[in-house]
mmCIF file of C-alpha atoms in Angstrom:
data_model
loop_
_atom_site.group_PDB
_atom_site.id
_atom_site.type_symbol
_atom_site.label_atom_id
_atom_site.label_comp_id
_atom_site.label_asym_id
_atom_site.label_seq_id
_atom_site.Cartn_x
_atom_site.Cartn_y
_atom_site.Cartn_z
ATOM 1 C CA MET Y 26 6.596 17.775 -13.402
ATOM 2 C CA LYS Y 27 7.729 14.630 -11.603
ATOM 3 C CA PRO Y 28 5.057 12.263 -10.268
ATOM 4 C CA VAL Y 29 4.405 12.529 -6.542
ATOM 5 C CA VAL Y 30 5.110 9.544 -4.295
ATOM 6 C CA LEU Y 31 4.174 9.508 -0.609
ATOM 7 C CA ALA Y 32 6.326 7.931 2.114
ATOM 8 C CA LEU Y 33 5.244 6.968 5.629
ATOM 9 C CA VAL Y 34 8.265 6.366 7.859
ATOM 10 C CA GLY Y 35 9.166 5.935 11.498
ATOM 11 C CA PRO Y 36 10.835 3.534 13.898
ATOM 12 C CA THR Y 37 9.633 0.001 14.453
ATOM 13 C CA GLY Y 38 6.583 -0.077 16.701
ATOM 14 C CA SER Y 39 5.280 3.335 15.639
ATOM 15 C CA GLY Y 40 2.114 2.046 13.963
ATOM 16 C CA LYS Y 41 3.049 2.415 10.292
ATOM 17 C CA THR Y 42 1.202 -0.647 8.951
ATOM 18 C CA ARG Y 43 -2.195 0.143 10.389
ATOM 19 C CA THR Y 44 -1.915 3.843 9.521
ATOM 20 C CA ALA Y 45 -0.794 3.089 5.960
ATOM 21 C CA ILE Y 46 -3.840 0.913 5.316
ATOM 22 C CA ARG Y 47 -6.133 3.717 6.486
ATOM 23 C CA LEU Y 48 -4.314 6.160 4.191
ATOM 24 C CA CYS Y 49 -4.613 3.797 1.230
ATOM 25 C CA GLN Y 50 -8.324 3.505 1.676
ATOM 26 C CA ALA Y 51 -8.722 7.297 1.804
ATOM 27 C CA LEU Y 52 -6.291 8.191 -0.981
ATOM 28 C CA ASN Y 53 -6.793 5.442 -3.573
ATOM 29 C CA ALA Y 54 -3.213 4.382 -2.872
ATOM 30 C CA GLU Y 55 -1.143 1.195 -2.948
ATOM 31 C CA ILE Y 56 1.610 0.297 -0.489
ATOM 32 C CA VAL Y 57 5.223 -0.275 -1.528
ATOM 33 C CA SER Y 58 7.027 -1.821 1.440
ATOM 34 C CA MET Y 59 10.374 -0.327 2.520
ATOM 35 C CA ASP Y 60 11.282 -3.142 4.928
ATOM 36 C CA SER Y 61 14.608 -4.847 4.237
ATOM 37 C CA MET Y 62 13.503 -8.146 5.834
ATOM 38 C CA GLN Y 63 9.899 -8.427 4.636
ATOM 39 C CA VAL Y 64 11.256 -8.976 1.113
ATOM 40 C CA TYR Y 65 12.122 -12.576 2.137
ATOM 41 C CA ARG Y 66 9.643 -15.407 1.618
ATOM 42 C CA GLY Y 67 8.973 -17.646 4.594
ATOM 43 C CA MET Y 68 10.117 -15.076 7.148
ATOM 44 C CA ASP Y 69 6.750 -13.856 8.362
ATOM 45 C CA ILE Y 70 6.623 -13.866 12.146
ATOM 46 C CA GLY Y 71 10.042 -12.414 12.950
ATOM 47 C CA THR Y 72 9.713 -9.631 10.390
ATOM 48 C CA ALA Y 73 6.210 -8.625 11.571
ATOM 49 C CA LYS Y 74 4.781 -8.882 8.075
ATOM 50 C CA PRO Y 75 1.264 -7.562 7.577
ATOM 51 C CA THR Y 76 -1.376 -10.155 8.439
ATOM 52 C CA ARG Y 77 -3.519 -11.820 5.787
ATOM 53 C CA GLU Y 78 -6.323 -9.417 6.690
ATOM 54 C CA GLU Y 79 -4.037 -6.383 6.379
ATOM 55 C CA LEU Y 80 -2.701 -7.562 3.018
ATOM 56 C CA ALA Y 81 -6.288 -7.950 1.812
ATOM 57 C CA ALA Y 82 -7.243 -4.464 3.028
ATOM 58 C CA ALA Y 83 -4.830 -2.659 0.664
ATOM 59 C CA PRO Y 84 -2.597 -3.703 -2.257
ATOM 60 C CA HIS Y 85 0.998 -4.365 -1.119
ATOM 61 C CA HIS Y 86 4.214 -4.568 -3.141
ATOM 62 C CA MET Y 87 7.826 -5.585 -2.298
ATOM 63 C CA ILE Y 88 6.815 -8.248 0.206
ATOM 64 C CA ASP Y 89 7.895 -11.882 -0.390
ATOM 65 C CA VAL Y 90 9.952 -11.107 -3.493
ATOM 66 C CA VAL Y 91 13.090 -13.245 -2.850
ATOM 67 C CA ASP Y 92 14.013 -16.465 -1.065
ATOM 68 C CA PRO Y 93 15.932 -16.124 2.209
ATOM 69 C CA ASP Y 94 19.036 -17.850 0.848
ATOM 70 C CA GLN Y 95 19.491 -15.028 -1.689
ATOM 71 C CA MET Y 96 21.395 -11.811 -1.072
ATOM 72 C CA PHE Y 97 19.195 -8.787 -1.707
ATOM 73 C CA THR Y 98 20.885 -5.464 -2.463
ATOM 74 C CA VAL Y 99 19.725 -1.874 -2.367
ATOM 75 C CA SER Y 100 20.156 -1.745 -6.146
ATOM 76 C CA MET Y 101 17.807 -4.711 -6.529
ATOM 77 C CA TYR Y 102 15.295 -3.030 -4.245
ATOM 78 C CA ARG Y 103 15.400 0.215 -6.209
ATOM 79 C CA GLU Y 104 14.860 -1.531 -9.526
ATOM 80 C CA MET Y 105 11.936 -3.632 -8.313
ATOM 81 C CA ALA Y 106 10.329 -0.865 -6.247
ATOM 82 C CA CYS Y 107 10.500 1.633 -9.111
ATOM 83 C CA GLU Y 108 8.807 -0.907 -11.357
ATOM 84 C CA ALA Y 109 6.036 -1.282 -8.772
ATOM 85 C CA ILE Y 110 5.705 2.499 -8.387
ATOM 86 C CA ASP Y 111 5.448 3.001 -12.149
ATOM 87 C CA GLY Y 112 2.744 0.343 -12.307
ATOM 88 C CA ILE Y 113 0.754 2.053 -9.548
ATOM 89 C CA LEU Y 114 1.030 5.424 -11.282
ATOM 90 C CA SER Y 115 -0.070 3.896 -14.599
ATOM 91 C CA ARG Y 116 -3.262 2.740 -12.882
ATOM 92 C CA GLY Y 117 -3.994 6.287 -11.757
ATOM 93 C CA ARG Y 118 -3.336 5.473 -8.113
ATOM 94 C CA MET Y 119 -1.001 6.959 -5.508
ATOM 95 C CA PRO Y 120 2.155 5.045 -4.459
ATOM 96 C CA LEU Y 121 2.701 4.992 -0.700
ATOM 97 C CA LEU Y 122 6.156 3.896 0.476
ATOM 98 C CA VAL Y 123 5.902 2.405 3.976
ATOM 99 C CA GLY Y 124 8.667 1.201 6.255
ATOM 100 C CA GLY Y 125 11.692 1.888 8.374
ATOM 101 C CA THR Y 126 14.629 1.158 6.063
ATOM 102 C CA GLY Y 127 16.119 4.587 5.464
ATOM 103 C CA LEU Y 128 18.484 3.390 2.753
ATOM 104 C CA TYR Y 129 15.525 2.179 0.695
ATOM 105 C CA LEU Y 130 13.889 5.606 0.974
ATOM 106 C CA GLN Y 131 17.120 7.233 -0.176
ATOM 107 C CA ALA Y 132 17.372 4.868 -3.126
ATOM 108 C CA ILE Y 133 13.904 5.847 -4.351
ATOM 109 C CA SER Y 134 14.287 9.550 -3.573
ATOM 110 C CA TYR Y 135 17.647 10.338 -5.144
ATOM 111 C CA GLU Y 136 19.864 9.549 -8.080
ATOM 112 C CA MET Y 137 22.462 7.370 -6.427
ATOM 113 C CA SER Y 138 25.356 5.205 -7.502
ATOM 114 C CA LEU Y 139 24.729 1.907 -5.751
ATOM 115 C CA GLY Y 140 26.783 -0.400 -7.915
ATOM 116 C CA ASP Y 141 30.140 -2.041 -7.373
ATOM 117 C CA ASN Y 142 32.275 0.693 -8.948
ATOM 118 C CA GLY Y 143 35.647 1.137 -7.313
ATOM 119 C CA ALA Y 144 35.534 -2.151 -5.407
ATOM 120 C CA ASP Y 145 38.883 -3.463 -4.202
ATOM 121 C CA HIS Y 146 38.390 -7.218 -4.137
ATOM 122 C CA ALA Y 147 41.589 -7.951 -2.183
ATOM 123 C CA LEU Y 148 40.489 -5.463 0.469
ATOM 124 C CA ARG Y 149 37.005 -6.985 0.490
ATOM 125 C CA GLU Y 150 38.415 -10.459 1.086
ATOM 126 C CA GLU Y 151 40.502 -9.147 3.969
ATOM 127 C CA LEU Y 152 37.512 -7.380 5.535
ATOM 128 C CA HIS Y 153 35.383 -10.518 5.216
ATOM 129 C CA ARG Y 154 38.171 -12.517 6.871
ATOM 130 C CA ILE Y 155 38.110 -10.116 9.812
ATOM 131 C CA ALA Y 156 34.296 -10.309 9.919
ATOM 132 C CA GLY Y 157 34.514 -14.069 10.385
ATOM 133 C CA GLU Y 158 36.536 -13.741 13.588
ATOM 134 C CA ALA Y 159 34.904 -13.747 17.013
ATOM 135 C CA ASP Y 160 35.111 -9.992 17.573
ATOM 136 C CA GLY Y 161 35.408 -9.138 13.865
ATOM 137 C CA PRO Y 162 32.102 -7.288 13.351
ATOM 138 C CA LYS Y 163 32.839 -5.080 16.381
ATOM 139 C CA ARG Y 164 36.363 -4.302 15.127
ATOM 140 C CA LEU Y 165 35.120 -3.431 11.629
ATOM 141 C CA HIS Y 166 32.441 -1.138 13.041
ATOM 142 C CA GLU Y 167 35.037 0.598 15.250
ATOM 143 C CA ARG Y 168 37.228 1.096 12.184
ATOM 144 C CA LEU Y 169 34.292 2.662 10.335
ATOM 145 C CA GLN Y 170 33.565 4.866 13.354
ATOM 146 C CA ARG Y 171 37.069 6.315 13.055
ATOM 147 C CA VAL Y 172 36.898 7.144 9.327
ATOM 148 C CA ASP Y 173 33.180 7.743 8.739
ATOM 149 C CA PRO Y 174 31.283 8.305 12.004
ATOM 150 C CA ALA Y 175 28.107 9.433 10.208
ATOM 151 C CA SER Y 176 27.816 6.096 8.378
ATOM 152 C CA ALA Y 177 28.791 4.153 11.503
ATOM 153 C CA GLU Y 178 25.975 5.778 13.467
ATOM 154 C CA LYS Y 179 23.443 4.482 10.928
ATOM 155 C CA LEU Y 180 24.798 0.928 10.718
ATOM 156 C CA HIS Y 181 24.652 -1.859 13.294
ATOM 157 C CA PRO Y 182 27.918 -3.805 13.761
ATOM 158 C CA ASN Y 183 26.087 -6.933 12.569
ATOM 159 C CA ASP Y 184 25.165 -5.255 9.279
ATOM 160 C CA ILE Y 185 28.482 -6.542 7.993
ATOM 161 C CA ARG Y 186 27.827 -6.156 4.293
ATOM 162 C CA ARG Y 187 27.100 -2.418 4.529
ATOM 163 C CA VAL Y 188 29.873 -1.780 7.058
ATOM 164 C CA ILE Y 189 32.349 -3.428 4.696
ATOM 165 C CA ARG Y 190 31.023 -1.478 1.723
ATOM 166 C CA ALA Y 191 31.426 1.823 3.603
ATOM 167 C CA LEU Y 192 34.997 0.880 4.522
ATOM 168 C CA GLU Y 193 35.715 -0.032 0.884
ATOM 169 C CA ILE Y 194 34.416 3.313 -0.329
ATOM 170 C CA TYR Y 195 36.643 5.166 2.106
ATOM 171 C CA ALA Y 196 39.686 3.024 1.269
ATOM 172 C CA THR Y 197 39.303 3.390 -2.513
ATOM 173 C CA SER Y 198 38.269 7.052 -2.656
ATOM 174 C CA GLY Y 199 39.749 8.568 0.505
ATOM 175 C CA ARG Y 200 36.365 10.124 1.269
ATOM 176 C CA ALA Y 201 33.564 9.021 3.573
ATOM 177 C CA LYS Y 202 30.537 7.325 2.049
ATOM 178 C CA SER Y 203 28.242 9.695 3.996
ATOM 179 C CA ALA Y 204 29.971 12.766 2.518
ATOM 180 C CA GLN Y 205 29.704 11.403 -0.998
ATOM 181 C CA ALA Y 206 26.017 10.650 -0.505
ATOM 182 C CA ASP Y 207 25.335 14.218 0.571
ATOM 183 C CA GLU Y 208 27.132 15.624 -2.469
ATOM 184 C CA GLN Y 209 25.400 13.313 -4.935
ATOM 185 C CA ARG Y 210 21.846 13.884 -3.775
ATOM 186 C CA ARG Y 211 19.856 14.832 -6.826
ATOM 187 C CA GLU Y 212 16.162 14.122 -6.857
ATOM 188 C CA GLY Y 213 15.330 10.915 -8.695
ATOM 189 C CA PRO Y 214 12.391 10.260 -11.036
ATOM 190 C CA TYR Y 215 9.774 10.995 -8.354
ATOM 191 C CA HIS Y 216 9.003 13.847 -5.991
ATOM 192 C CA VAL Y 217 8.804 12.077 -2.626
ATOM 193 C CA LEU Y 218 6.798 13.627 0.216
ATOM 194 C CA VAL Y 219 7.797 12.168 3.571
ATOM 195 C CA TYR Y 220 5.626 11.855 6.690
ATOM 196 C CA GLY Y 221 6.765 10.339 9.979
ATOM 197 C CA LEU Y 222 5.047 8.701 12.935
ATOM 198 C CA SER Y 223 6.557 9.060 16.383
ATOM 199 C CA LEU Y 224 5.814 8.397 20.026
ATOM 200 C CA PRO Y 225 7.799 8.789 23.246
ATOM 201 C CA ARG Y 226 10.726 6.405 23.596
ATOM 202 C CA GLU Y 227 9.305 4.643 26.676
ATOM 203 C CA MET Y 228 6.030 3.907 24.873
ATOM 204 C CA MET Y 229 7.862 2.742 21.754
ATOM 205 C CA TYR Y 230 10.103 0.420 23.762
ATOM 206 C CA ALA Y 231 7.108 -1.054 25.608
ATOM 207 C CA ARG Y 232 5.381 -1.763 22.296
ATOM 208 C CA ILE Y 233 8.526 -3.380 20.910
ATOM 209 C CA ASN Y 234 8.887 -5.639 23.964
ATOM 210 C CA ALA Y 235 5.234 -6.690 23.749
ATOM 211 C CA ARG Y 236 5.551 -7.392 20.021
ATOM 212 C CA VAL Y 237 8.574 -9.651 20.554
ATOM 213 C CA ASP Y 238 6.647 -11.646 23.182
ATOM 214 C CA GLU Y 239 3.779 -11.977 20.705
ATOM 215 C CA MET Y 240 6.163 -13.209 17.980
ATOM 216 C CA VAL Y 241 7.402 -15.962 20.291
ATOM 217 C CA ARG Y 242 3.824 -16.956 21.165
ATOM 218 C CA ASN Y 243 2.922 -16.999 17.471
ATOM 219 C CA GLY Y 244 5.662 -19.478 16.577
ATOM 220 C CA LEU Y 245 8.927 -17.628 15.907
ATOM 221 C CA VAL Y 246 10.995 -20.577 17.158
ATOM 222 C CA GLY Y 247 9.236 -22.956 14.759
ATOM 223 C CA GLU Y 248 9.723 -20.515 11.883
ATOM 224 C CA VAL Y 249 13.480 -20.368 12.514
ATOM 225 C CA LYS Y 250 13.658 -24.162 12.867
ATOM 226 C CA GLY Y 251 11.993 -24.530 9.486
ATOM 227 C CA LEU Y 252 14.489 -22.173 7.847
ATOM 228 C CA LEU Y 253 17.439 -24.085 9.327
ATOM 229 C CA GLU Y 254 15.949 -27.367 8.098
ATOM 230 C CA ARG Y 255 15.929 -25.864 4.602
ATOM 231 C CA GLY Y 256 19.667 -25.194 4.926
ATOM 232 C CA ILE Y 257 19.324 -21.442 5.412
ATOM 233 C CA GLU Y 258 22.061 -20.406 7.818
ATOM 234 C CA PRO Y 259 23.387 -17.126 9.273
ATOM 235 C CA ARG Y 260 26.276 -15.839 7.121
ATOM 236 C CA PRO Y 261 29.088 -13.476 8.151
ATOM 237 C CA GLU Y 262 28.439 -11.223 5.154
ATOM 238 C CA GLY Y 263 24.855 -10.602 6.229
ATOM 239 C CA GLY Y 264 21.599 -11.742 4.675
ATOM 240 C CA ALA Y 265 18.231 -12.878 5.921
ATOM 241 C CA MET Y 266 19.255 -14.978 8.911
ATOM 242 C CA GLN Y 267 21.360 -12.164 10.349
ATOM 243 C CA ALA Y 268 18.146 -10.248 11.017
ATOM 244 C CA ILE Y 269 17.220 -9.356 14.580
ATOM 245 C CA GLY Y 270 15.007 -12.139 15.895
ATOM 246 C CA TYR Y 271 16.510 -14.870 13.748
ATOM 247 C CA LYS Y 272 20.184 -15.037 14.681
ATOM 248 C CA GLU Y 273 19.289 -15.023 18.393
ATOM 249 C CA ILE Y 274 16.832 -17.912 18.028
ATOM 250 C CA VAL Y 275 19.416 -19.834 15.988
ATOM 251 C CA SER Y 276 21.841 -19.493 18.905
ATOM 252 C CA ALA Y 277 19.187 -20.734 21.328
ATOM 253 C CA LEU Y 278 18.338 -23.725 19.138
ATOM 254 C CA ARG Y 279 22.028 -24.634 19.013
ATOM 255 C CA GLY Y 280 22.347 -24.501 22.784
ATOM 256 C CA GLU Y 281 24.552 -21.420 22.809
ATOM 257 C CA MET Y 282 22.100 -19.563 25.064
ATOM 258 C CA THR Y 283 18.714 -20.091 26.679
ATOM 259 C CA LEU Y 284 15.533 -19.136 24.868
ATOM 260 C CA GLU Y 285 14.870 -16.577 27.624
ATOM 261 C CA LYS Y 286 18.248 -14.960 26.950
ATOM 262 C CA ALA Y 287 17.583 -14.984 23.196
ATOM 263 C CA VAL Y 288 14.243 -13.223 23.673
ATOM 264 C CA ASP Y 289 15.892 -10.596 25.876
ATOM 265 C CA LEU Y 290 18.529 -10.005 23.172
ATOM 266 C CA ILE Y 291 15.847 -9.691 20.483
ATOM 267 C CA LYS Y 292 14.087 -7.027 22.544
ATOM 268 C CA GLN Y 293 17.362 -5.223 23.161
ATOM 269 C CA GLY Y 294 18.377 -5.386 19.493
ATOM 270 C CA SER Y 295 14.940 -4.216 18.350
ATOM 271 C CA ARG Y 296 15.043 -1.242 20.719
ATOM 272 C CA ARG Y 297 18.498 -0.258 19.471
ATOM 273 C CA TYR Y 298 17.358 -0.631 15.874
ATOM 274 C CA ALA Y 299 14.350 1.619 16.528
ATOM 275 C CA LYS Y 300 16.690 4.228 17.998
ATOM 276 C CA ARG Y 301 18.862 4.126 14.860
ATOM 277 C CA GLN Y 302 15.784 4.430 12.654
ATOM 278 C CA TRP Y 303 14.650 7.466 14.620
ATOM 279 C CA THR Y 304 18.097 9.060 14.219
ATOM 280 C CA TRP Y 305 18.085 8.423 10.466
ATOM 281 C CA PHE Y 306 14.637 9.880 9.774
ATOM 282 C CA ARG Y 307 15.057 12.749 12.224
ATOM 283 C CA HIS Y 308 17.984 13.945 10.095
ATOM 284 C CA ASP Y 309 15.853 13.977 6.924
ATOM 285 C CA PRO Y 310 14.608 17.581 6.645
ATOM 286 C CA ARG Y 311 11.724 16.551 4.390
ATOM 287 C CA THR Y 312 9.939 14.591 7.115
ATOM 288 C CA LYS Y 313 6.775 16.073 8.613
ATOM 289 C CA TRP Y 314 6.227 14.432 11.995
ATOM 290 C CA PHE Y 315 2.990 13.299 13.614
ATOM 291 C CA ASP Y 316 3.310 12.271 17.274
ATOM 292 C CA TRP Y 317 0.649 9.941 18.641
ATOM 293 C CA THR Y 318 0.642 11.700 22.019
ATOM 294 C CA ALA Y 319 -0.505 14.948 20.382
ATOM 295 C CA TYR Y 320 -3.853 13.368 19.458
ATOM 296 C CA ASP Y 321 -6.649 11.934 21.547
ATOM 297 C CA SER Y 322 -7.471 9.177 19.056
ATOM 298 C CA GLU Y 323 -6.170 7.305 16.032
ATOM 299 C CA ASP Y 324 -8.834 8.944 13.890
ATOM 300 C CA ALA Y 325 -7.641 12.407 14.926
ATOM 301 C CA LEU Y 326 -4.038 11.711 13.890
ATOM 302 C CA ILE Y 327 -5.042 10.117 10.598
ATOM 303 C CA ASN Y 328 -7.415 12.953 9.749
ATOM 304 C CA ASP Y 329 -4.663 15.506 10.410
ATOM 305 C CA LEU Y 330 -2.190 13.460 8.355
ATOM 306 C CA LEU Y 331 -4.671 13.251 5.477
ATOM 307 C CA ARG Y 332 -5.270 16.989 5.658
ATOM 308 C CA GLN Y 333 -1.515 17.621 5.412
ATOM 309 C CA ILE Y 334 -1.075 15.194 2.522
ATOM 310 C CA ARG Y 335 -3.935 16.732 0.551
ATOM 311 C CA GLU Y 336 -2.557 20.194 1.157
ATOM 312 C CA ASP Y 337 0.928 19.146 0.041
ATOM 313 C CA THR Y 338 -0.173 17.249 -3.047
ATOM 314 C CA GLN Y 339 -2.200 20.201 -4.274
ATOM 315 C CA VAL Y 340 0.890 22.399 -4.050
ATOM 316 C CA SER Y 341 3.321 19.822 -5.468
#
């Protein structure tokens, strides 16, 4: 029987961090982050990393594991996260995956081919050339929309590296990346039980807007300045500084827009990202949803979630 791993998912602003810590304390669990930006050292404010107090309240893994000038792939995440999961299991504790990066959840859940097989390097160079043009990311995303709309729906135009990879897969195989993923889904080394947190869109958007304002008050501009001073720049192929909240502040610091405009764009980008996260997880049939508005208190939701987890883990 495969070891059981829990996953707590949901869009940004849905309360995953606080809920996960409560679950850890009740279940003798340790958190394995599934956030594609919290892996980077020195990017704390704009990625909404857990606070020092939250990190002390429960063991966390896969936070601050690479420098922001390094590219970090899904394959690298899977290897490092599986090592962390195996360590947690060896200690007799429960691994709890927490975050909103759906691709990371897939990588842990299923046997997947995430390498560079079938890459056409001439094509890749051409796609990167297009990406470097003013409207290049938009044009590449529109091209992906035509050949693989399911993948395009899950990817932001600025996620250039993954957009290019999806286009490469289609060009070299003649089949959409999303279709191949569906066919190749075989459960990986763990049996992953998935639970989701949700709340009405208006409430989620209000929380996102308030969190962005708090990031700015807490020193997001200074954090981005420090990264630029270290020579860490936005790159067309993606990477840390292409994250929402960083590329906009870079533009403001360079006089390309006002800080007010940058903050508005961060809020807009974060809301759109949350919508894409919701779409991704909503299409995962494993997810059991818990909506905050169905409960009169945080304790009530967490108690119901714990009841469901205990029921599921006894059966599994």
